[in-house]
Amino acid sequence: MSNLSAAPDKLPRHVAIIMDGNGRWAKKNKLQIAFGHRSGVETLRGIVRESSDIGIHSLSVFAFSTENWTRPDEEVRALMLLIEEFFNSQIDELHRENVIIRILGDRDNLPDGPRKAAERAELRTCDNSGLHLNIALNYGGRADIIHAAALISCSVQKGDLSLSQITEDLFSDFLSTRGLPDVDLLIRTGGEMRLSNFLLYQSAYAEFVSTNALWPEFTVEDYRNALGQFMSRDRRFGRRDHSGRNSEGEKNA
Ligand code: FPP
């Protein structure tokens, strides 16, 4: 097990997770898909606790994408119910754990039940000071960027902002993750190597860890392992190292 507490300054500040593999896990265990998602919620709970314990600043998880509406109605209904249940049943404990909940994505098109439960959770935890837990619901990274661009255009039109003030940092302040650090580590379970439209702008310099573990079987140990991998990587953000070579020994771009 990697010793994470030995170098707390090397921990990622912002971890994002694409929780993939619930469906395959359910199939493997001859269960209905809704049980896969339900089991995924259990995994999420453990990872949130661990993130708080370790001292991670922000954890963002992809719970429902703008593309997920195309899934069979029964699965979408099951997911919405699960999301509502999650907020209603976990809110007391998350609040006790000092977690700050934020919803990322277009909440207006969510059914009333999950939307209201999520908004109650946001309101209840907004004055906490612990882990920032961002739950992406009806979220798309491109939509996040377009929304920011529209808000900025509006401010420019009104004369509140000038073109020369538009910098990368300012742009970040108009995204759904405003005020939070960029994603340092992006974990994807289920073996795929795609970003799937998650936190596109925020992940520009994220380190990527993909694991074959399906989300319901992803353990706290696997999580610590991913954090350990992140901590052992050399992040240069496009700069040269001292030898002018990258980590593969090739001339750096
Ligand atoms: C991908 O697995 C996962 C999802 C589309 C939903 C993730 C949701 C949860 C973990 C539970 C709900 C979350 C909260 C916050 C209550 P998949 O079904 O695409 O897996 P597959 O690729 O094996 O089919």
Short mmCIF file of C-alpha atoms and ligand atoms in Angstrom, two decimals:
data_model
loop_
_atom_site.label_atom_id
_atom_site.label_comp_id
_atom_site.label_asym_id
_atom_site.label_seq_id
_atom_site.Cartn_x
_atom_site.Cartn_y
_atom_site.Cartn_z
CA MET A 1 0.00 0.00 0.00
CA SER A 2 1.36 3.39 -0.95
CA ASN A 3 2.09 5.66 2.00
CA LEU A 4 -0.02 8.69 1.14
CA SER A 5 0.36 10.50 4.43
CA ALA A 6 4.16 10.69 4.02
CA ALA A 7 3.86 13.41 1.36
CA PRO A 8 0.53 15.21 1.75
CA ASP A 9 1.74 18.09 -0.44
CA LYS A 10 2.02 15.68 -3.38
CA LEU A 11 -1.58 14.53 -3.15
CA PRO A 12 -3.86 15.61 -5.99
CA ARG A 13 -6.03 18.53 -4.89
CA HIS A 14 -8.84 17.68 -7.28
CA VAL A 15 -9.71 14.08 -8.20
CA ALA A 16 -12.33 13.35 -10.87
CA ILE A 17 -13.81 9.89 -11.36
CA ILE A 18 -15.67 8.37 -14.30
CA MET A 19 -17.49 5.57 -12.49
CA ASP A 20 -17.83 3.07 -15.33
CA GLY A 21 -18.71 -0.61 -15.30
CA ASN A 22 -21.93 -0.86 -13.26
CA GLY A 23 -23.74 -2.55 -16.15
CA ARG A 24 -21.01 -5.11 -16.79
CA TRP A 25 -20.76 -5.85 -13.08
CA ALA A 26 -24.51 -6.49 -12.90
CA LYS A 27 -24.34 -8.76 -15.94
CA LYS A 28 -21.37 -10.67 -14.55
CA ASN A 29 -23.32 -11.26 -11.35
CA LYS A 30 -26.55 -12.11 -13.19
CA LEU A 31 -28.33 -9.14 -11.65
CA GLN A 32 -30.54 -6.43 -13.12
CA ILE A 33 -28.64 -3.33 -14.16
CA ALA A 34 -30.25 -1.25 -11.38
CA PHE A 35 -28.41 -3.43 -8.84
CA GLY A 36 -25.16 -2.55 -10.57
CA HIS A 37 -25.85 1.15 -10.09
CA ARG A 38 -26.99 0.53 -6.51
CA SER A 39 -23.78 -1.29 -5.77
CA GLY A 40 -21.95 1.64 -7.42
CA VAL A 41 -23.45 3.99 -4.85
CA GLU A 42 -21.91 1.87 -2.07
CA THR A 43 -18.51 2.18 -3.75
CA LEU A 44 -18.96 5.93 -4.05
CA ARG A 45 -19.73 6.25 -0.35
CA GLY A 46 -16.46 4.50 0.56
CA ILE A 47 -14.43 6.67 -1.81
CA VAL A 48 -15.99 9.87 -0.45
CA ARG A 49 -15.10 8.84 3.12
CA GLU A 50 -11.56 7.96 2.12
CA SER A 51 -11.14 11.25 0.25
CA SER A 52 -12.24 13.16 3.35
CA ASP A 53 -9.92 11.13 5.58
CA ILE A 54 -6.91 11.61 3.32
CA GLY A 55 -7.55 15.35 2.96
CA ILE A 56 -8.40 15.59 -0.75
CA HIS A 57 -9.71 19.10 -1.51
CA SER A 58 -12.21 18.27 -4.30
CA LEU A 59 -13.75 15.07 -5.62
CA SER A 60 -15.89 15.21 -8.78
CA VAL A 61 -17.87 12.18 -9.90
CA PHE A 62 -19.76 11.57 -13.13
CA ALA A 63 -23.15 10.22 -12.03
CA PHE A 64 -25.29 11.03 -15.09
CA SER A 65 -24.22 12.46 -18.43
CA THR A 66 -26.28 14.43 -20.93
CA GLU A 67 -25.94 11.32 -23.15
CA ASN A 68 -27.32 8.95 -20.49
CA TRP A 69 -30.92 10.03 -21.29
CA THR A 70 -30.71 7.75 -24.34
CA ARG A 71 -30.56 4.65 -22.11
CA PRO A 72 -33.70 2.52 -21.71
CA ASP A 73 -36.45 4.35 -19.76
CA GLU A 74 -36.39 1.77 -17.01
CA GLU A 75 -32.66 2.30 -16.39
CA VAL A 76 -33.00 6.11 -16.43
CA ARG A 77 -35.87 5.85 -13.92
CA ALA A 78 -33.81 3.56 -11.68
CA LEU A 79 -30.85 5.94 -11.79
CA MET A 80 -32.99 8.99 -10.98
CA LEU A 81 -34.55 7.16 -8.04
CA LEU A 82 -31.14 6.10 -6.81
CA ILE A 83 -29.83 9.66 -7.05
CA GLU A 84 -32.80 10.98 -5.07
CA GLU A 85 -32.38 8.22 -2.46
CA PHE A 86 -28.67 8.91 -2.22
CA PHE A 87 -29.19 12.54 -1.27
CA ASN A 88 -32.08 11.83 1.09
CA SER A 89 -30.42 8.95 2.91
CA GLN A 90 -26.81 10.18 3.01
CA ILE A 91 -27.22 13.87 3.65
CA ASP A 92 -27.07 13.73 7.47
CA GLU A 93 -23.90 11.70 7.45
CA LEU A 94 -22.24 13.74 4.69
CA HIS A 95 -23.08 16.91 6.60
CA ARG A 96 -21.55 15.43 9.78
CA GLU A 97 -18.45 14.60 7.74
CA ASN A 98 -18.25 18.33 6.85
CA VAL A 99 -18.62 17.62 3.11
CA ILE A 100 -19.67 20.46 0.78
CA ILE A 101 -21.96 19.19 -1.99
CA ARG A 102 -22.21 20.86 -5.38
CA ILE A 103 -24.21 19.72 -8.37
CA LEU A 104 -22.54 20.13 -11.77
CA GLY A 105 -24.67 20.11 -14.90
CA ASP A 106 -28.05 21.25 -16.12
CA ARG A 107 -30.27 20.61 -13.11
CA ASP A 108 -33.33 22.26 -14.66
CA ASN A 109 -34.05 19.23 -16.81
CA LEU A 110 -33.84 16.72 -13.97
CA PRO A 111 -37.08 15.28 -12.58
CA ASP A 112 -38.35 17.17 -9.51
CA GLY A 113 -37.49 14.41 -7.01
CA PRO A 114 -33.72 14.13 -7.59
CA ARG A 115 -33.39 17.86 -8.35
CA LYS A 116 -35.01 18.97 -5.10
CA ALA A 117 -33.11 16.37 -3.05
CA ALA A 118 -29.83 17.49 -4.62
CA GLU A 119 -30.58 21.17 -4.05
CA ARG A 120 -31.51 20.52 -0.41
CA ALA A 121 -28.15 18.78 0.00
CA GLU A 122 -26.33 21.74 -1.56
CA LEU A 123 -28.07 24.20 0.70
CA ARG A 124 -27.57 22.13 3.84
CA THR A 125 -23.83 21.68 3.28
CA CYS A 126 -22.86 25.02 1.72
CA ASP A 127 -21.27 26.38 4.91
CA ASN A 128 -19.17 23.27 5.58
CA SER A 129 -15.43 23.40 5.20
CA GLY A 130 -14.33 19.86 4.34
CA LEU A 131 -14.20 17.88 1.10
CA HIS A 132 -15.86 19.51 -1.92
CA LEU A 133 -17.97 16.70 -3.40
CA ASN A 134 -19.13 17.62 -6.91
CA ILE A 135 -21.76 15.35 -8.36
CA ALA A 136 -22.23 15.67 -12.12
CA LEU A 137 -25.89 15.19 -13.04
CA ASN A 138 -27.09 15.80 -16.58
CA TYR A 139 -23.56 17.07 -17.16
CA GLY A 140 -21.59 17.56 -20.38
CA GLY A 141 -18.16 19.15 -20.57
CA ARG A 142 -18.85 20.93 -23.85
CA ALA A 143 -22.12 22.33 -22.49
CA ASP A 144 -20.20 23.59 -19.44
CA ILE A 145 -17.75 25.44 -21.72
CA ILE A 146 -20.49 26.85 -23.96
CA HIS A 147 -22.43 28.07 -20.92
CA ALA A 148 -19.31 29.83 -19.62
CA ALA A 149 -18.70 31.41 -23.04
CA ALA A 150 -22.30 32.67 -23.15
CA LEU A 151 -22.05 34.19 -19.65
CA ILE A 152 -18.78 35.90 -20.56
CA SER A 153 -20.24 37.24 -23.84
CA CYS A 154 -23.15 38.66 -21.90
CA SER A 155 -20.81 40.42 -19.46
CA VAL A 156 -18.79 41.83 -22.37
CA GLN A 157 -21.96 43.04 -24.09
CA LYS A 158 -23.12 44.76 -20.90
CA GLY A 159 -19.70 46.39 -20.55
CA ASP A 160 -18.92 44.59 -17.27
CA LEU A 161 -15.93 42.85 -18.84
CA SER A 162 -13.47 43.84 -21.57
CA LEU A 163 -11.95 41.39 -24.07
CA SER A 164 -8.50 41.90 -22.60
CA GLN A 165 -9.75 40.63 -19.23
CA ILE A 166 -10.64 37.23 -20.66
CA THR A 167 -7.91 34.89 -19.44
CA GLU A 168 -7.84 31.15 -18.71
CA ASP A 169 -8.34 31.86 -15.01
CA LEU A 170 -11.27 34.16 -15.66
CA PHE A 171 -12.84 31.55 -17.94
CA SER A 172 -12.53 28.96 -15.14
CA ASP A 173 -14.55 31.25 -12.91
CA PHE A 174 -17.53 30.94 -15.24
CA LEU A 175 -17.50 27.13 -15.32
CA SER A 176 -19.60 24.94 -13.04
CA THR A 177 -16.48 24.23 -10.97
CA ARG A 178 -15.81 27.91 -10.26
CA GLY A 179 -13.55 28.46 -7.27
CA LEU A 180 -12.17 24.91 -7.33
CA PRO A 181 -8.71 23.85 -8.48
CA ASP A 182 -8.23 22.22 -11.91
CA VAL A 183 -8.50 18.44 -12.01
CA ASP A 184 -5.13 16.90 -11.12
CA LEU A 185 -6.08 13.24 -11.37
CA LEU A 186 -8.78 11.68 -13.52
CA ILE A 187 -9.61 8.06 -12.70
CA ARG A 188 -11.73 5.92 -14.99
CA THR A 189 -12.86 2.45 -13.95
CA GLY A 190 -14.11 -0.24 -16.32
CA GLY A 191 -11.03 -0.30 -18.55
CA GLU A 192 -11.94 2.34 -21.15
CA MET A 193 -9.56 5.17 -22.08
CA ARG A 194 -12.03 7.94 -22.90
CA LEU A 195 -12.87 11.31 -21.37
CA SER A 196 -16.55 10.93 -22.33
CA ASN A 197 -17.21 14.69 -22.20
CA PHE A 198 -16.37 14.98 -18.48
CA LEU A 199 -14.74 18.19 -17.16
CA LEU A 200 -13.00 18.87 -20.49
CA TYR A 201 -11.63 22.35 -19.70
CA GLN A 202 -10.78 21.50 -16.11
CA SER A 203 -8.83 18.34 -17.05
CA ALA A 204 -6.43 19.96 -19.52
CA TYR A 205 -3.39 18.92 -17.46
CA ALA A 206 -4.91 16.04 -15.49
CA GLU A 207 -3.01 12.81 -15.06
CA PHE A 208 -5.11 9.88 -16.24
CA VAL A 209 -5.41 6.54 -14.45
CA SER A 210 -7.54 3.85 -16.05
CA THR A 211 -8.24 0.65 -14.18
CA ASN A 212 -9.93 -2.54 -15.35
CA ALA A 213 -11.86 -2.83 -12.09
CA LEU A 214 -15.58 -2.31 -12.66
CA TRP A 215 -16.89 0.54 -10.48
CA PRO A 216 -18.82 -1.65 -7.98
CA GLU A 217 -15.64 -3.67 -7.33
CA PHE A 218 -13.29 -0.66 -7.15
CA THR A 219 -11.88 -0.70 -3.62
CA VAL A 220 -10.41 1.92 -1.31
CA GLU A 221 -7.12 0.10 -1.87
CA ASP A 222 -7.48 0.61 -5.66
CA TYR A 223 -8.17 4.29 -4.99
CA ARG A 224 -5.08 4.64 -2.82
CA ASN A 225 -3.14 2.92 -5.55
CA ALA A 226 -4.32 5.45 -8.15
CA LEU A 227 -3.36 8.30 -5.81
CA GLY A 228 0.04 6.66 -5.34
CA GLN A 229 0.52 6.45 -9.12
CA PHE A 230 -0.32 10.14 -9.41
CA MET A 231 2.19 11.04 -6.72
CA SER A 232 4.98 9.16 -8.45
CA ARG A 233 4.44 10.91 -11.80
CA ASP A 234 6.51 13.83 -13.01
CA ARG A 235 4.14 16.64 -14.08
CA ARG A 236 5.74 19.28 -16.24
CA PHE A 237 2.73 21.01 -17.78
CA GLY A 238 4.53 21.17 -21.14
CA ARG A 239 7.82 22.41 -19.67
CA ARG A 240 11.23 20.77 -20.31
CA ASP A 241 12.95 18.86 -17.56
CA HIS A 242 16.55 19.88 -16.82
CA SER A 243 17.98 17.52 -19.47
CA GLY A 244 15.59 18.77 -22.15
CA ARG A 245 14.17 15.24 -22.39
CA ASN A 246 10.77 13.94 -21.42
CA SER A 247 10.28 10.93 -19.10
CA GLU A 248 10.63 8.52 -22.06
CA GLY A 249 14.05 10.01 -22.80
CA GLU A 250 12.79 11.71 -25.94
CA LYS A 251 13.30 15.36 -26.83
CA ASN A 252 10.59 17.29 -25.07
CA ALA A 253 7.84 19.03 -27.04
C1 FPP B 1 -21.60 3.84 -15.87
O1 FPP B 1 -21.77 2.46 -15.80
C2 FPP B 1 -22.22 4.48 -14.74
C3 FPP B 1 -23.27 5.32 -14.82
C4 FPP B 1 -23.91 5.71 -16.08
C5 FPP B 1 -23.88 5.89 -13.63
C6 FPP B 1 -22.98 6.03 -12.43
C7 FPP B 1 -23.88 6.12 -11.27
C8 FPP B 1 -23.66 5.64 -10.03
C9 FPP B 1 -22.41 5.08 -9.57
C10 FPP B 1 -24.76 5.67 -9.06
C11 FPP B 1 -25.49 6.94 -8.90
C12 FPP B 1 -24.69 8.03 -8.32
C13 FPP B 1 -25.09 8.79 -7.31
C14 FPP B 1 -24.34 10.01 -6.95
C15 FPP B 1 -26.25 8.48 -6.50
P1 FPP B 1 -22.38 1.70 -17.04
O2 FPP B 1 -23.77 1.31 -16.68
O3 FPP B 1 -22.19 2.49 -18.27
O4 FPP B 1 -21.48 0.42 -17.07
P2 FPP B 1 -21.16 -0.50 -18.34
O5 FPP B 1 -20.18 0.27 -19.19
O6 FPP B 1 -20.55 -1.72 -17.73
O7 FPP B 1 -22.46 -0.79 -19.02
#
